[in-house]
């Protein structure tokens, strides 16, 4: 009998994102992006990476770099990346990234790369090491995304220009040859908070901040976290209220809201008539309580190097199976000879 049902297997959209293991992960990274990575795992076919090839565009101490990579991987697992649902791999362990990046470099214009504001900023900041990798960073990022035919890429505002360039490269290649790459859309994070420095709330919270009290790291000890919140810069109004000219309080409300799920009105009610001291302590304690299970799971995982390494291997293999298909198509279209090894 004829079978008329023609049910397509459900194809969830592919989401790709990456973070550099360039230092210890901050509360800003977590609330701004990583917390959403966890939430997106159910609705999407999620592929996540540690972009360690990008990290060496700024000089790294090898021992620290290795430690940061292990730490970041363990910490992201501890946060809730679920390897049953998602792929989470280390970029340098999937050679297709470097290979496609080279090809894409030849389809990316000097002028385009010169206009990237991150390149301009970073070459000022690291004036003694304006290397070619720093310049071609966006074509490696394009390779990361395009290898997986990603539909969506969650990125913060600082990476929007790179994503735009990725779209242009993909469209250009598709036009020159034939449809090869999915042209990805940016996924602007709904709950993607922008967390500011605790010491200068007009600046983004940054792991490279000179002032140790400006930035909370996810692996900070509870006492240190509380101390940093107690010293957070606020204003002289002494009223927990969201408003203009109250960047410090706004930022603390943002953090508290992200952690507790409360909106600003609820937070204002909760702290009505209470001083900043009490509020700052409450925010610090909420952060400590939220991070405790993550820190505990991290501590367990980081001691189990054999398990972590088995995850690296398995996930690099899964990623490579997808990436190698895209790369093979690209190589063929460009006109490279098929590679056969005897
Ligand atoms: N450049 C990104 C950052 O520093 C990290 C990154 C590398 C990335 N490749 C990516 C982000 C691909 C999204 C998609 O934040």
Coordinates of C-alpha atoms and ligand atoms in Angstrom, one line a residue:
X1 CA 0.0 0.0 0.0
X2 CA 1.1 3.5 -0.8
X3 CA 2.4 5.4 2.1
X4 CA 1.2 9.0 1.7
X5 CA 2.6 10.3 4.9
X6 CA 5.6 12.4 4.1
X7 CA 6.7 13.6 7.5
X8 CA 9.9 15.4 7.4
X9 CA 12.1 14.8 10.4
X10 CA 12.0 17.9 12.5
X11 CA 15.0 20.0 11.8
X12 CA 15.7 22.4 14.6
X13 CA 17.5 25.5 13.6
X14 CA 21.3 25.4 14.1
X15 CA 22.7 27.8 16.6
X16 CA 26.4 28.4 16.9
X17 CA 28.4 30.5 19.3
X18 CA 31.8 30.6 20.8
X19 CA 33.7 32.2 23.6
X20 CA 37.5 32.7 24.0
X21 CA 39.3 30.9 26.8
X22 CA 41.3 34.1 27.3
X23 CA 41.0 34.5 31.0
X24 CA 38.7 33.5 33.8
X25 CA 35.1 33.8 32.9
X26 CA 33.2 36.7 34.4
X27 CA 29.8 37.3 35.8
X28 CA 29.3 39.6 32.8
X29 CA 30.1 36.8 30.4
X30 CA 27.7 34.5 32.3
X31 CA 24.7 36.8 32.6
X32 CA 25.3 38.5 29.2
X33 CA 25.6 35.4 27.1
X34 CA 26.4 32.0 28.6
X35 CA 23.3 31.7 30.7
X36 CA 21.4 32.0 27.4
X37 CA 23.5 29.3 25.8
X38 CA 22.1 26.9 28.4
X39 CA 18.5 28.0 27.8
X40 CA 18.8 27.7 24.0
X41 CA 19.8 24.0 24.1
X42 CA 16.3 22.7 24.0
X43 CA 14.8 24.7 21.2
X44 CA 17.9 24.5 18.9
X45 CA 20.5 22.3 17.6
X46 CA 23.2 24.0 19.6
X47 CA 26.9 23.9 18.7
X48 CA 29.3 25.7 21.0
X49 CA 33.0 26.2 21.0
X50 CA 35.9 27.5 22.9
X51 CA 37.6 29.8 20.3
X52 CA 41.1 29.2 21.4
X53 CA 42.6 29.9 17.9
X54 CA 41.2 33.4 18.3
X55 CA 42.9 33.7 21.7
X56 CA 46.4 33.7 20.4
X57 CA 45.9 36.9 18.5
X58 CA 47.0 38.3 21.8
X59 CA 50.1 36.8 23.3
X60 CA 49.4 34.0 25.8
X61 CA 51.6 32.4 28.4
X62 CA 51.3 28.7 27.4
X63 CA 50.7 27.3 30.9
X64 CA 48.1 29.9 31.8
X65 CA 46.4 29.4 28.4
X66 CA 46.2 25.6 28.9
X67 CA 44.7 26.1 32.3
X68 CA 42.2 28.7 31.1
X69 CA 41.0 26.3 28.4
X70 CA 40.5 23.4 30.8
X71 CA 38.8 25.8 33.3
X72 CA 36.5 27.3 30.7
X73 CA 35.4 23.9 29.5
X74 CA 34.7 22.5 32.9
X75 CA 33.0 25.7 34.0
X76 CA 30.6 25.7 31.0
X77 CA 29.7 22.1 31.6
X78 CA 29.1 23.0 35.3
X79 CA 26.8 25.8 34.1
X80 CA 24.7 23.3 32.3
X81 CA 25.9 22.7 28.8
X82 CA 24.5 19.2 28.2
X83 CA 26.5 17.1 25.9
X84 CA 23.5 14.8 25.3
X85 CA 21.8 17.8 23.6
X86 CA 24.6 20.0 22.3
X87 CA 28.0 19.8 20.8
X88 CA 30.7 21.7 22.8
X89 CA 34.2 21.5 21.4
X90 CA 37.6 23.2 21.3
X91 CA 38.2 25.1 18.1
X92 CA 41.9 24.1 17.7
X93 CA 40.9 20.4 17.8
X94 CA 38.8 20.7 14.7
X95 CA 41.3 21.6 11.9
X96 CA 38.6 22.5 9.4
X97 CA 38.3 25.9 11.2
X98 CA 41.9 26.9 10.2
X99 CA 41.5 25.4 6.8
X100 CA 38.2 27.2 5.9
X101 CA 39.6 30.4 7.4
X102 CA 42.4 30.4 4.9
X103 CA 40.1 30.0 2.0
X104 CA 37.7 32.7 3.3
X105 CA 40.7 35.0 3.8
X106 CA 40.9 35.0 0.0
X107 CA 37.3 36.1 -0.3
X108 CA 37.6 38.9 2.3
X109 CA 38.9 42.3 1.3
X110 CA 41.6 44.2 3.0
X111 CA 39.3 47.2 3.1
X112 CA 36.6 45.2 4.9
X113 CA 38.9 44.0 7.6
X114 CA 40.4 47.4 8.0
X115 CA 37.0 48.8 8.9
X116 CA 36.4 46.5 11.8
X117 CA 36.2 48.6 15.0
X118 CA 37.5 45.7 17.1
X119 CA 40.7 45.5 15.0
X120 CA 41.2 49.2 15.4
X121 CA 40.6 49.1 19.2
X122 CA 42.8 46.0 19.7
X123 CA 45.7 47.3 17.5
X124 CA 45.7 50.4 19.7
X125 CA 45.6 48.4 22.9
X126 CA 48.3 46.0 21.7
X127 CA 50.4 48.4 19.6
X128 CA 53.5 46.2 20.0
X129 CA 51.8 43.1 18.5
X130 CA 49.5 44.1 15.6
X131 CA 49.8 40.7 14.0
X132 CA 48.1 39.3 10.9
X133 CA 45.9 37.1 13.0
X134 CA 44.4 40.0 14.8
X135 CA 43.6 41.5 11.4
X136 CA 42.1 38.3 9.9
X137 CA 40.3 37.4 13.1
X138 CA 36.9 38.0 11.5
X139 CA 37.4 35.5 8.7
X140 CA 38.3 32.8 11.2
X141 CA 35.1 33.7 13.0
X142 CA 33.2 33.5 9.7
X143 CA 34.7 30.0 9.2
X144 CA 33.5 29.0 12.7
X145 CA 29.9 29.9 11.9
X146 CA 29.7 28.9 8.3
X147 CA 31.2 25.4 8.7
X148 CA 28.1 24.4 10.7
X149 CA 25.5 26.1 8.4
X150 CA 24.4 28.0 11.4
X151 CA 21.0 29.7 11.2
X152 CA 21.5 31.8 14.2
X153 CA 24.4 33.2 16.1
X154 CA 23.9 34.7 19.6
X155 CA 26.3 37.5 19.9
X156 CA 26.7 40.6 21.9
X157 CA 26.8 44.1 20.3
X158 CA 30.6 44.0 20.2
X159 CA 30.5 41.1 17.7
X160 CA 27.7 42.4 15.5
X161 CA 30.0 43.9 12.9
X162 CA 31.9 40.6 12.6
X163 CA 28.6 38.8 12.1
X164 CA 27.6 41.3 9.4
X165 CA 30.9 40.6 7.6
X166 CA 30.3 36.8 7.9
X167 CA 27.0 37.3 6.1
X168 CA 28.7 39.3 3.4
X169 CA 31.4 36.6 2.9
X170 CA 28.8 33.9 2.8
X171 CA 26.6 35.8 0.3
X172 CA 29.6 36.6 -1.9
X173 CA 30.8 32.9 -2.0
X174 CA 27.2 31.7 -2.7
X175 CA 26.9 34.2 -5.6
X176 CA 30.3 33.4 -7.1
X177 CA 29.7 29.6 -7.1
X178 CA 26.3 28.3 -6.0
X179 CA 24.5 28.1 -2.7
X180 CA 27.0 26.7 -0.3
X181 CA 26.6 28.5 3.1
X182 CA 23.6 29.3 5.1
X183 CA 23.6 33.0 5.7
X184 CA 23.3 33.3 9.4
X185 CA 21.2 35.8 11.4
X186 CA 22.3 37.4 14.6
X187 CA 20.4 36.3 17.6
X188 CA 20.0 39.2 19.9
X189 CA 19.7 37.8 23.3
X190 CA 16.4 38.6 25.0
X191 CA 17.7 38.3 28.5
X192 CA 21.2 39.3 27.5
X193 CA 22.1 41.7 30.2
X194 CA 25.0 44.1 29.7
X195 CA 26.8 44.0 33.0
X196 CA 28.9 47.0 33.8
X197 CA 32.0 47.4 35.9
X198 CA 31.3 47.6 39.7
X199 CA 33.9 50.4 40.0
X200 CA 33.0 52.4 36.9
X201 CA 29.5 51.5 35.9
X202 CA 29.8 53.5 32.6
X203 CA 32.2 50.8 31.4
X204 CA 31.5 47.2 30.5
X205 CA 32.6 44.6 33.1
X206 CA 35.9 43.3 31.8
X207 CA 38.3 40.6 32.9
X208 CA 41.2 42.8 31.9
X209 CA 40.2 45.6 34.3
X210 CA 43.2 46.9 36.3
X211 CA 40.9 47.3 39.4
X212 CA 40.3 43.9 40.9
X213 CA 37.1 45.1 42.5
X214 CA 35.6 46.0 39.2
X215 CA 34.9 42.5 38.0
X216 CA 33.4 39.4 39.5
X217 CA 34.8 36.1 38.2
X218 CA 32.7 33.0 38.3
X219 CA 35.3 31.2 40.3
X220 CA 35.8 34.0 42.9
X221 CA 35.5 32.9 46.5
X222 CA 32.2 33.9 48.2
X223 CA 34.0 36.4 50.5
X224 CA 35.6 38.1 47.6
X225 CA 32.3 38.3 45.7
X226 CA 30.6 39.9 48.8
X227 CA 33.5 42.3 49.2
X228 CA 33.3 43.4 45.6
X229 CA 29.6 44.1 45.8
X230 CA 29.9 45.9 49.1
X231 CA 32.5 48.2 47.5
X232 CA 30.4 48.7 44.3
X233 CA 30.2 52.3 43.3
X234 CA 26.7 53.8 43.5
X235 CA 25.3 57.4 43.9
X236 CA 24.3 59.7 46.7
X237 CA 20.6 59.4 46.4
X238 CA 20.3 56.4 48.7
X239 CA 17.2 55.1 47.1
X240 CA 17.0 51.7 45.3
X241 CA 15.3 52.9 42.1
X242 CA 16.1 52.4 38.4
X243 CA 16.8 55.7 36.8
X244 CA 19.0 58.1 34.8
X245 CA 22.3 59.0 36.3
X246 CA 22.2 56.0 38.6
X247 CA 24.4 53.7 36.5
X248 CA 25.8 51.9 39.6
X249 CA 22.4 51.1 41.0
X250 CA 20.9 50.2 37.6
X251 CA 23.7 47.7 37.1
X252 CA 23.2 46.1 40.5
X253 CA 19.5 45.9 39.8
X254 CA 20.2 44.3 36.5
X255 CA 22.4 41.7 38.1
X256 CA 19.9 41.1 40.9
X257 CA 17.1 40.8 38.4
X258 CA 19.0 38.4 36.2
X259 CA 19.7 36.1 39.1
X260 CA 16.4 36.2 40.9
X261 CA 14.1 36.7 37.9
X262 CA 12.5 39.8 39.6
X263 CA 11.7 42.9 37.5
X264 CA 12.7 46.4 38.5
X265 CA 9.4 47.3 40.1
X266 CA 9.6 44.2 42.3
X267 CA 13.2 45.0 43.3
X268 CA 12.2 48.6 44.1
X269 CA 9.4 47.4 46.4
X270 CA 11.6 44.8 48.1
X271 CA 14.2 47.5 49.0
X272 CA 11.9 50.4 49.7
X273 CA 13.2 52.4 52.6
X274 CA 16.3 50.3 52.8
X275 CA 19.8 51.6 52.3
X276 CA 22.4 50.8 49.6
X277 CA 24.5 48.8 52.1
X278 CA 21.7 46.3 52.6
X279 CA 20.9 46.2 48.9
X280 CA 24.5 45.6 47.9
X281 CA 24.9 42.8 50.4
X282 CA 21.6 41.2 49.1
X283 CA 23.0 41.3 45.5
X284 CA 26.3 39.8 46.6
X285 CA 24.6 37.0 48.5
X286 CA 22.2 36.2 45.6
X287 CA 25.2 35.9 43.3
X288 CA 27.1 33.7 45.8
X289 CA 24.1 31.4 46.2
X290 CA 23.5 31.2 42.5
X291 CA 27.1 30.4 41.8
X292 CA 27.6 27.9 44.6
X293 CA 26.3 24.8 42.8
X294 CA 28.2 25.8 39.6
X295 CA 31.4 26.2 41.5
X296 CA 30.9 22.9 43.2
X297 CA 30.3 21.1 40.0
X298 CA 33.3 22.9 38.4
X299 CA 35.5 21.7 41.3
X300 CA 34.4 18.1 40.8
X301 CA 34.9 18.2 37.0
X302 CA 38.3 20.0 37.0
X303 CA 39.7 17.1 39.0
X304 CA 38.6 14.6 36.5
X305 CA 40.9 15.4 33.6
X306 CA 40.3 12.0 32.0
X307 CA 36.6 12.7 31.7
X308 CA 37.2 16.2 30.3
X309 CA 39.6 14.9 27.8
X310 CA 37.1 12.2 26.7
X311 CA 34.5 15.0 26.2
X312 CA 37.0 17.1 24.1
X313 CA 37.7 14.1 21.9
X314 CA 34.1 13.0 21.4
X315 CA 32.9 16.5 20.7
X316 CA 35.7 17.4 18.4
X317 CA 34.9 14.3 16.4
X318 CA 31.2 15.2 16.2
X319 CA 32.0 18.8 15.2
X320 CA 34.5 17.6 12.6
X321 CA 31.9 15.3 11.0
X322 CA 29.7 18.3 10.2
X323 CA 32.5 20.7 9.4
X324 CA 34.3 18.4 7.0
X325 CA 31.2 18.2 4.8
X326 CA 31.1 21.9 4.4
X327 CA 34.8 22.2 3.9
X328 CA 34.8 19.5 1.2
X329 CA 32.0 21.3 -0.7
X330 CA 34.0 24.6 -0.6
X331 CA 37.3 23.0 -1.7
X332 CA 35.5 21.3 -4.6
X333 CA 33.8 24.5 -5.7
X334 CA 36.9 26.5 -5.6
X335 CA 38.7 24.0 -7.8
X336 CA 41.1 22.2 -5.5
X337 CA 41.8 18.6 -6.4
X338 CA 40.1 16.0 -4.3
X339 CA 42.4 14.8 -1.6
X340 CA 43.2 11.1 -1.6
X341 CA 45.8 9.7 0.8
X342 CA 47.3 6.3 0.1
Ligands
LIG1 N1 34.9 36.6 18.7 C1 34.0 36.1 19.7 C2 34.3 36.9 21.0 O1 35.5 37.2 21.3 C3 34.2 34.7 20.0 C4 33.9 33.9 18.8 C5 34.8 33.2 17.9 C6 32.6 33.7 18.2 N2 34.1 32.6 16.9 C7 32.8 32.9 17.1 C8 31.3 34.2 18.6 C9 31.7 32.5 16.3 C10 30.2 33.8 17.8 C11 30.4 33.0 16.7 O2 33.4 37.1 21.8

